[in-house]
Amino acid sequence: MSRVLPKYFFRKNYVNQSANRCNPLGGGLGLWLVLLLLAFAQACVMNPVTGQDELSFMSVPQEIAMGKQYYPQTTQMNNGLPAKDPALQTYVKNVGGRLANLSHRPKVPWDFNVVNSSQVNAFALPGGKISITRGLISKMKNEDELASVLGHEIGHVTARHQAQQYTNQVLTGLALAGLGAVLAGEEWGQYGVMAAGTAASLLMLSYSRDMERQADALGYEYMTRAGYNPKGQTDTFKIFLNEHKESPSAIQAMLRSHPLTTERINTAQNRVLRTDPRFTNQPFKKRPFDRALAIQKRRSPAYAAMDKGDALLAKKNWKAAYTQYQQAIKKFPDEGLFHTKKAMALMKGKKTKIALKAAQKGARLSPNLYLSQHVEGLLLMQGGKFKSATNSFARARKLLPQSPENSLYLAYCLERTGRKKQAVSFYRKAAGLAPSSWVAQKAYQRLNAMGVYKR
C-alpha cells in the first residue's frame, strides 16, 4: 500500500537514533562449548517419516502453535476466502482430512482452505495448516489432481520440512551472531525469525530438492492409499508447466517455494509406470469435484476481470483498472474484494469521495477481510474522519496484527483524536514490526514530534 498520509502528518524534525549495540561475546570458550552441546542434545527429535533422530530447534508443540498463530494471517495475506462459497471450503477440508488421516501424522490438528488469490500456488504452514489458491484449484479437472497437491503439502508437514528449514536458519543466525547470545541467556528460537518469525517469511520458505522429492513421494503414497489415481500428480505438473509457459509471473510464488525440476517430473512419471494398473486405470474422480467447483467456474470471468484490473493498476492506469473492476462487480456484485479494488483505483485517481463509498461497500460485504477494512480506514483518514478511521484500522488489525502500515495509521488516528498514550504504543509497534523501513522512520518522527522519542 502506498504512503497516503496527509502532507501535514510528517515533520522535518525527525532524528535518526540507532540503538546502541554491544558485543555479546564473553566468557570462556569451554563454557560456550558446554552450553552448545547441551542445547544440541535437547534439540534432538525423531522424524515421524524416517524414524531417525534429527536436530530440530522447533518442538512439535512449537510447530503446532506457530501454525495456529500464522494460519489466519497467511489467509488474510491471500485475500481471505472466496465470498459466499462455504461448500468449496467443506469439500477441500474433507479431501485434505481424508489424506491426512492416512499420513504419518494423523493426530496433527490439520486444517485446509481455499484462499482467494488468483496466483497458482499451494502452501503448508507448520502444524498441518494447508492452503490452496483459488487460482490453482480453478485450473484443475478432477479430485485426483487436488489430492496430489494436498498430499504433497501434507508430505512437507509430516516430514517436518518447515522445522528443518527453521533449524537451518537458527544455525545460520547463531553463526552470524558468533553464538555470544547463548552466554547472555538468549532464547535459541529468536534466531529462526528470518525463517519463521512472521507469516510472510513462512510463505517465503523454499524447500531443497531433496525435500521436494520426499514430498512428491509422500504425496503419491497418501493419494494412492486413499484410492486416487496417481496420474493426478503428473497432470498437476503439466498445469504448472503450461502456466509457466503462458504466464511466467503467475506462477512465480509457487516456483520460488516449490522448485519444479525436470528430474522431479520424470520421477513422478516413472513412479506412475511402476504402479499397479488397478490404480492407474481407474477413472478420475470428476463428478464431486465439478459439483464443488461449480460456483467458482461461474465466477471465473469476474475474477479474470479483477486480474486485468490489478495488472492495469500496477501500471498506474487507474481509469482502465476501474473499468475492469466495474465489470467484475457487474458479474459478481457480492464480492467485497472487487469493491475494495475499485476504491483503490479511484484513490489512485484522487477521486476520494466516490472511492470512500466503494471502500465502505467493500468493507461491509467483506467484514472479515483485512484489505477491505484497511482501505476503508485509509480513505476515512484522508477525509479527516479520524474517529471512524480508527475503528476501521482497529478491525483490520484484529485480522492481520503484523501489518506495520496499519499500526502506523492507527497510531496517527489515535493521536489525532487525542489518545496520546495509545498512539505512542502503536507507533512503537509499527516501528518494531518493520525496523528498517519507511514505516519505522515515520513512526519515530511522530514520536519525536510528540516529545516521547524512545526506542
Coordinates of C-alpha atoms in Angstrom, one line a residue:
M1 CA 0.0 0.0 0.0
S2 CA 1.4 3.4 -0.9
R3 CA 2.0 6.1 1.7
V4 CA -1.2 8.0 1.7
L5 CA -0.9 10.1 4.9
P6 CA -1.8 13.8 4.6
K7 CA 1.1 16.2 4.0
Y8 CA 0.9 17.7 7.5
F9 CA 1.4 14.2 9.0
F10 CA 5.2 14.4 8.8
R11 CA 7.5 17.0 10.3
K12 CA 11.1 17.7 9.5
N13 CA 12.5 17.2 13.0
Y14 CA 13.0 13.5 12.7
V15 CA 16.2 12.4 14.3
N16 CA 17.7 9.1 13.3
Q17 CA 18.9 7.5 16.5
S18 CA 20.2 4.0 16.1
A19 CA 20.1 1.6 19.0
N20 CA 23.3 1.1 20.9
R21 CA 24.7 -2.4 20.4
C22 CA 27.4 -4.1 22.3
N23 CA 29.4 -7.2 21.6
P24 CA 27.7 -10.1 23.4
L25 CA 30.7 -12.3 23.2
G26 CA 32.2 -13.0 26.6
G27 CA 33.3 -15.8 29.0
G28 CA 35.4 -18.7 28.1
L29 CA 35.3 -20.9 25.1
G30 CA 34.9 -24.0 27.3
L31 CA 31.6 -22.8 28.8
W32 CA 30.4 -21.9 25.3
L33 CA 31.0 -25.4 24.1
V34 CA 29.3 -27.0 27.1
L35 CA 26.2 -24.9 26.6
L36 CA 26.2 -25.6 22.9
L37 CA 26.4 -29.3 23.4
L38 CA 23.6 -29.3 26.0
A39 CA 21.4 -27.3 23.6
F40 CA 22.1 -29.6 20.7
A41 CA 21.3 -32.7 22.9
Q42 CA 18.0 -31.2 23.9
A43 CA 17.1 -30.4 20.3
C44 CA 17.3 -34.0 19.0
V45 CA 13.9 -35.3 17.9
M46 CA 12.7 -38.3 15.9
N47 CA 11.4 -37.6 12.4
P48 CA 7.9 -39.2 12.0
V49 CA 8.5 -40.3 8.4
T50 CA 12.1 -41.7 8.6
G51 CA 12.1 -42.7 12.2
Q52 CA 15.6 -41.3 12.5
D53 CA 16.7 -38.7 15.1
E54 CA 17.5 -35.3 13.7
L55 CA 18.5 -31.9 15.1
S56 CA 15.5 -29.6 15.4
F57 CA 15.0 -26.3 17.2
M58 CA 11.3 -26.4 16.7
S59 CA 9.4 -28.8 19.0
V60 CA 6.1 -30.3 18.0
P61 CA 4.2 -28.1 20.4
Q62 CA 6.0 -25.0 18.9
E63 CA 5.3 -26.2 15.4
I64 CA 1.6 -26.6 16.2
A65 CA 1.4 -23.2 18.0
M66 CA 3.2 -21.5 15.1
G67 CA 0.7 -22.9 12.5
K68 CA -2.2 -21.9 14.7
Q69 CA -0.9 -18.3 15.1
Y70 CA 0.0 -17.6 11.5
Y71 CA -2.6 -19.5 9.5
P72 CA -5.2 -16.7 9.8
Q73 CA -2.6 -14.2 8.8
T74 CA -1.4 -16.0 5.7
T75 CA -5.1 -16.5 4.8
Q76 CA -5.5 -12.7 5.0
M77 CA -2.4 -12.1 3.0
N78 CA -4.1 -14.1 0.2
N79 CA -7.3 -12.1 0.2
G80 CA -9.1 -14.3 2.7
L81 CA -11.7 -16.8 1.5
P82 CA -13.7 -16.6 -1.7
A83 CA -17.0 -14.9 -0.9
K84 CA -20.2 -17.0 -0.3
D85 CA -18.9 -20.4 -1.2
P86 CA -18.7 -22.5 2.1
A87 CA -19.4 -25.7 0.2
L88 CA -16.0 -25.4 -1.5
Q89 CA -14.2 -25.0 1.8
T90 CA -16.0 -28.0 3.2
Y91 CA -15.1 -30.1 0.2
V92 CA -11.4 -29.3 0.3
K93 CA -11.3 -29.8 4.1
N94 CA -12.9 -33.3 3.6
V95 CA -10.4 -34.3 0.8
G96 CA -7.4 -33.0 2.8
G97 CA -8.6 -34.6 6.0
R98 CA -9.0 -38.0 4.4
L99 CA -5.4 -37.8 3.1
A100 CA -4.0 -36.5 6.4
N101 CA -5.7 -39.3 8.3
L102 CA -3.7 -41.8 6.2
S103 CA -0.4 -39.9 6.7
H104 CA 2.4 -40.5 9.1
R105 CA 1.0 -37.8 11.5
P106 CA -2.8 -38.3 11.6
K107 CA -3.1 -36.6 15.1
V108 CA -1.8 -33.2 13.9
P109 CA -4.6 -30.6 14.1
W110 CA -4.9 -30.4 10.3
D111 CA -6.8 -27.7 8.5
F112 CA -7.3 -26.9 4.9
N113 CA -8.8 -24.0 3.0
V114 CA -9.1 -22.3 -0.4
V115 CA -7.7 -18.7 -0.3
N116 CA -9.0 -16.0 -2.6
S117 CA -5.8 -15.5 -4.6
S118 CA -5.5 -15.7 -8.4
Q119 CA -2.0 -17.0 -8.1
V120 CA -1.3 -20.6 -9.0
N121 CA 0.0 -21.9 -5.7
A122 CA -0.4 -24.0 -2.6
F123 CA 1.5 -23.9 0.7
A124 CA 1.7 -25.5 4.1
L125 CA 2.5 -24.0 7.4
P126 CA 3.9 -25.9 10.4
G127 CA 1.4 -27.8 12.4
G128 CA -0.7 -29.0 9.5
K129 CA -2.3 -25.8 8.2
I130 CA -2.6 -26.0 4.4
S131 CA -4.0 -23.6 1.8
I132 CA -4.6 -23.9 -2.0
T133 CA -5.3 -20.8 -4.0
R134 CA -8.5 -20.2 -6.0
G135 CA -6.2 -19.7 -9.0
L136 CA -4.8 -23.2 -8.8
I137 CA -7.9 -25.2 -7.9
S138 CA -9.8 -23.5 -10.7
K139 CA -7.4 -24.9 -13.2
M140 CA -7.8 -28.4 -12.1
K141 CA -10.0 -31.0 -13.7
N142 CA -10.7 -33.6 -11.0
E143 CA -10.3 -34.6 -7.4
D144 CA -7.2 -36.7 -8.1
E145 CA -5.3 -33.6 -9.1
L146 CA -6.5 -31.8 -6.0
A147 CA -5.4 -34.8 -3.9
S148 CA -2.0 -34.8 -5.4
V149 CA -1.3 -31.2 -4.4
L150 CA -2.8 -31.6 -0.9
G151 CA -0.9 -34.8 -0.4
H152 CA 2.3 -33.1 -1.4
E153 CA 1.8 -30.3 1.1
I154 CA 0.8 -32.8 3.7
G155 CA 4.2 -34.5 3.0
H156 CA 6.0 -31.3 3.8
V157 CA 4.3 -31.3 7.2
T158 CA 4.7 -35.0 8.0
A159 CA 8.4 -34.9 7.2
R160 CA 8.7 -31.6 9.2
H161 CA 10.4 -29.8 6.4
Q162 CA 9.4 -26.4 7.8
A163 CA 11.0 -27.3 11.1
Q164 CA 14.2 -28.3 9.3
Q165 CA 14.3 -25.0 7.4
Y166 CA 13.7 -23.2 10.7
T167 CA 16.6 -25.1 12.3
N168 CA 18.9 -24.2 9.4
Q169 CA 18.0 -20.5 9.9
V170 CA 18.7 -20.9 13.7
L171 CA 22.1 -22.3 13.0
T172 CA 22.8 -19.6 10.4
G173 CA 21.7 -16.9 12.9
L174 CA 23.9 -18.4 15.6
A175 CA 26.9 -18.4 13.3
L176 CA 26.3 -14.8 12.3
A177 CA 25.9 -13.8 16.0
G178 CA 29.1 -15.6 17.0
L179 CA 27.0 -17.6 19.4
G180 CA 27.6 -15.0 22.1
A181 CA 23.9 -14.6 22.8
V182 CA 24.0 -18.1 24.2
L183 CA 26.2 -16.9 27.0
A184 CA 23.8 -13.9 27.5
G185 CA 20.9 -16.3 28.1
E186 CA 19.1 -15.6 24.9
E187 CA 16.4 -17.9 23.5
W188 CA 17.6 -20.1 20.6
G189 CA 14.3 -19.6 18.8
Q190 CA 14.9 -15.9 18.1
Y191 CA 17.5 -16.8 15.5
G192 CA 14.9 -18.5 13.4
V193 CA 12.9 -15.3 13.0
M194 CA 14.2 -14.9 9.4
A195 CA 12.7 -18.3 8.6
A196 CA 9.5 -18.4 10.6
G197 CA 9.1 -15.2 12.6
T198 CA 6.3 -13.8 10.5
A199 CA 3.5 -15.0 8.3
A200 CA 5.2 -13.5 5.3
S201 CA 8.5 -15.3 5.9
L202 CA 6.8 -18.6 6.4
L203 CA 5.3 -18.2 2.9
M204 CA 8.7 -17.4 1.5
L205 CA 10.3 -20.6 2.8
S206 CA 11.8 -22.5 -0.1
Y207 CA 12.4 -26.3 0.0
S208 CA 15.5 -28.1 -1.1
R209 CA 15.4 -30.6 -4.0
D210 CA 15.6 -33.5 -1.6
M211 CA 12.6 -32.1 0.3
E212 CA 10.6 -31.7 -2.9
R213 CA 11.4 -35.3 -3.9
Q214 CA 10.4 -36.6 -0.5
A215 CA 7.1 -34.5 -0.5
D216 CA 6.3 -35.9 -4.0
A217 CA 6.9 -39.5 -2.8
L218 CA 4.8 -38.9 0.3
G219 CA 2.0 -37.2 -1.7
Y220 CA 2.0 -40.2 -4.1
E221 CA 1.8 -42.6 -1.1
Y222 CA -1.0 -40.8 0.6
M223 CA -3.1 -40.3 -2.5
T224 CA -2.8 -44.0 -3.6
R225 CA -3.7 -45.1 0.0
A226 CA -6.8 -43.0 -0.3
G227 CA -7.7 -44.7 -3.6
Y228 CA -6.8 -41.9 -6.1
N229 CA -5.3 -42.3 -9.5
P230 CA -1.6 -41.3 -9.2
K231 CA -1.7 -39.9 -12.7
G232 CA -3.2 -36.9 -11.0
Q233 CA 0.2 -36.0 -9.7
T234 CA 1.8 -35.9 -13.2
D235 CA -1.2 -34.0 -14.5
T236 CA -0.7 -31.2 -11.9
F237 CA 2.9 -30.9 -13.1
K238 CA 1.5 -30.3 -16.6
I239 CA -0.7 -27.5 -15.2
F240 CA 2.4 -25.8 -13.7
L241 CA 4.4 -26.2 -16.8
N242 CA 1.7 -24.8 -19.0
E243 CA 1.2 -21.8 -16.7
H244 CA 4.9 -21.2 -16.7
K245 CA 5.0 -21.1 -20.5
E246 CA 1.9 -19.0 -20.9
S247 CA 2.3 -16.6 -17.9
P248 CA 5.6 -17.0 -16.0
S249 CA 4.7 -14.3 -13.5
A250 CA 1.5 -16.1 -12.5
I251 CA 3.5 -19.0 -11.0
Q252 CA 6.5 -17.2 -9.6
A253 CA 5.4 -17.7 -5.9
M254 CA 4.9 -21.5 -6.4
L255 CA 8.3 -21.9 -8.2
R256 CA 10.0 -19.9 -5.5
S257 CA 8.8 -22.1 -2.7
H258 CA 8.5 -25.3 -4.7
P259 CA 11.2 -25.5 -7.4
L260 CA 9.9 -27.6 -10.3
T261 CA 12.7 -29.5 -12.0
T262 CA 12.6 -31.9 -15.0
E263 CA 14.0 -34.6 -12.7
R264 CA 11.0 -34.3 -10.4
I265 CA 8.6 -34.6 -13.2
N266 CA 10.4 -37.6 -14.7
T267 CA 10.5 -39.3 -11.3
A268 CA 6.7 -38.8 -10.9
Q269 CA 6.1 -40.2 -14.4
N270 CA 8.3 -43.3 -13.7
R271 CA 6.5 -43.8 -10.4
V272 CA 3.2 -44.0 -12.2
L273 CA 4.6 -46.5 -14.7
R274 CA 5.6 -48.8 -11.8
T275 CA 2.2 -48.5 -10.1
D276 CA -0.3 -51.3 -10.1
P277 CA -2.6 -50.8 -13.1
R278 CA -5.6 -51.2 -10.7
F279 CA -4.8 -47.7 -9.6
T280 CA -3.7 -46.1 -12.8
N281 CA -6.5 -47.5 -14.9
Q282 CA -9.3 -46.3 -12.6
P283 CA -11.4 -43.3 -13.7
F284 CA -10.6 -39.9 -12.2
K285 CA -13.0 -38.6 -9.5
K286 CA -14.5 -35.9 -11.6
R287 CA -18.2 -35.6 -10.6
P288 CA -17.8 -34.5 -6.9
F289 CA -15.0 -32.1 -8.0
D290 CA -17.2 -30.5 -10.7
R291 CA -20.0 -30.0 -8.1
A292 CA -17.7 -28.4 -5.6
L293 CA -16.1 -26.1 -8.2
A294 CA -19.4 -25.1 -10.0
I295 CA -19.7 -21.7 -8.2
Q296 CA -16.1 -20.8 -8.9
K297 CA -16.4 -21.8 -12.6
R298 CA -19.3 -19.5 -13.0
R299 CA -17.4 -16.6 -11.3
S300 CA -14.2 -17.1 -13.2
P301 CA -15.0 -14.2 -15.7
A302 CA -15.4 -11.9 -12.8
Y303 CA -12.1 -12.8 -11.2
A304 CA -10.4 -12.6 -14.7
A305 CA -11.7 -9.0 -15.0
M306 CA -10.3 -8.3 -11.5
D307 CA -6.9 -9.7 -12.5
K308 CA -6.8 -7.5 -15.6
G309 CA -7.6 -4.5 -13.3
D310 CA -4.8 -5.4 -11.0
A311 CA -2.3 -5.5 -13.9
L312 CA -3.5 -2.1 -15.2
L313 CA -3.4 -0.6 -11.7
A314 CA 0.2 -1.8 -11.3
K315 CA 1.0 0.1 -14.5
K316 CA -0.7 3.2 -12.9
N317 CA -3.6 3.2 -15.4
W318 CA -6.2 3.7 -12.8
K319 CA -9.0 4.6 -15.2
A320 CA -8.7 1.3 -17.2
A321 CA -8.3 -0.6 -13.9
Y322 CA -11.5 1.0 -12.6
T323 CA -13.4 -0.2 -15.8
Q324 CA -12.2 -3.8 -15.2
Y325 CA -13.2 -3.7 -11.6
Q326 CA -16.6 -2.4 -12.6
Q327 CA -17.0 -5.3 -15.0
A328 CA -16.0 -7.7 -12.2
I329 CA -18.7 -6.1 -9.9
K330 CA -21.3 -6.4 -12.6
K331 CA -20.6 -10.1 -13.0
F332 CA -20.5 -10.8 -9.2
P333 CA -21.7 -7.9 -7.1
D334 CA -21.4 -9.6 -3.7
E335 CA -17.6 -10.0 -3.7
G336 CA -16.4 -7.2 -1.4
L337 CA -12.8 -7.6 -2.8
F338 CA -14.0 -6.1 -6.1
H339 CA -15.4 -3.0 -4.5
T340 CA -12.2 -2.6 -2.4
K341 CA -10.1 -2.8 -5.5
K342 CA -12.4 -0.3 -7.2
A343 CA -11.8 2.1 -4.3
M344 CA -8.1 1.6 -4.6
A345 CA -8.2 2.6 -8.3
L346 CA -10.3 5.7 -7.5
M347 CA -7.9 6.6 -4.7
K348 CA -5.1 6.5 -7.2
G349 CA -7.1 8.9 -9.4
K350 CA -7.7 11.1 -6.3
K351 CA -11.4 10.6 -6.5
T352 CA -11.6 10.3 -2.8
K353 CA -15.3 10.8 -2.2
I354 CA -16.6 8.1 -4.6
A355 CA -13.6 6.0 -3.6
L356 CA -14.8 6.1 0.0
K357 CA -18.3 4.9 -1.0
A358 CA -16.8 1.9 -2.8
A359 CA -14.5 1.2 0.1
Q360 CA -17.3 1.3 2.6
K361 CA -19.3 -1.2 0.5
G362 CA -16.3 -3.4 0.2
A363 CA -15.8 -3.4 4.0
R364 CA -19.5 -4.1 4.6
L365 CA -19.6 -7.0 2.2
S366 CA -16.2 -8.4 3.5
P367 CA -16.1 -7.7 7.2
N368 CA -13.5 -10.5 7.7
L369 CA -11.1 -9.3 5.0
Y370 CA -8.1 -7.2 6.2
L371 CA -7.7 -5.4 2.9
S372 CA -11.2 -4.1 2.8
Q373 CA -11.1 -2.7 6.4
H374 CA -7.7 -1.2 5.8
V375 CA -8.6 0.6 2.6
E376 CA -11.8 2.0 4.2
G377 CA -9.6 3.3 7.0
L378 CA -7.2 5.0 4.6
L379 CA -10.0 6.9 2.8
L380 CA -11.7 7.9 6.1
M381 CA -8.3 9.2 7.3
Q382 CA -7.7 11.1 4.2
G383 CA -11.1 12.7 4.6
G384 CA -10.3 13.8 8.1
K385 CA -12.7 11.3 9.8
F386 CA -10.2 10.1 12.3
K387 CA -12.5 8.5 14.8
S388 CA -14.2 6.3 12.1
A389 CA -10.8 5.6 10.6
T390 CA -9.6 4.4 14.0
N391 CA -12.4 1.9 14.1
S392 CA -11.6 0.6 10.6
F393 CA -7.9 0.3 11.3
A394 CA -8.6 -1.5 14.6
R395 CA -10.8 -4.0 12.8
A396 CA -8.1 -4.5 10.2
R397 CA -5.5 -5.0 13.0
K398 CA -7.6 -7.9 14.5
L399 CA -7.4 -9.6 11.2
L400 CA -3.7 -9.0 10.5
P401 CA -1.9 -7.9 13.6
Q402 CA 1.5 -7.9 12.0
S403 CA 0.9 -5.1 9.4
P404 CA 3.3 -2.3 10.1
E405 CA 1.4 0.2 7.9
N406 CA -1.9 -0.5 9.6
S407 CA -0.3 0.1 13.0
L408 CA 1.2 3.3 11.8
Y409 CA -2.0 4.7 10.5
L410 CA -3.9 3.5 13.6
A411 CA -1.4 5.3 15.8
Y412 CA -1.8 8.5 13.7
C413 CA -5.6 8.4 14.0
L414 CA -5.4 7.8 17.7
E415 CA -3.1 10.8 18.0
R416 CA -5.4 13.0 16.1
T417 CA -8.3 12.0 18.3
G418 CA -6.4 12.9 21.5
R419 CA -5.5 9.4 22.6
K420 CA -1.8 10.1 23.0
K421 CA -0.8 7.1 25.2
Q422 CA -2.4 4.6 22.8
A423 CA -0.9 6.4 19.8
V424 CA 2.6 6.1 21.3
S425 CA 2.1 2.4 21.9
F426 CA 1.1 1.8 18.3
Y427 CA 3.8 4.0 16.8
R428 CA 6.3 1.8 18.7
K429 CA 4.6 -1.4 17.5
A430 CA 4.7 -0.1 13.9
A431 CA 8.4 0.6 14.2
G432 CA 9.1 -2.7 15.8
L433 CA 7.3 -4.6 13.1
A434 CA 9.5 -3.0 10.3
P435 CA 12.5 -1.5 12.0
S436 CA 14.5 -0.7 8.8
S437 CA 11.5 0.6 6.7
W438 CA 10.0 4.0 6.0
V439 CA 7.2 3.0 8.4
A440 CA 9.7 3.0 11.3
Q441 CA 11.1 6.3 10.1
K442 CA 7.7 8.0 10.1
A443 CA 6.8 6.4 13.5
Y444 CA 9.9 7.7 15.1
Q445 CA 9.3 11.1 13.5
R446 CA 5.9 11.3 15.1
L447 CA 7.2 10.1 18.5
N448 CA 9.9 12.8 18.2
A449 CA 7.3 15.4 17.4
M450 CA 5.2 14.3 20.4
G451 CA 8.3 14.6 22.7
V452 CA 8.4 10.9 23.6
Y453 CA 11.1 9.6 21.2
K454 CA 12.4 6.5 22.9
R455 CA 13.1 3.1 21.4

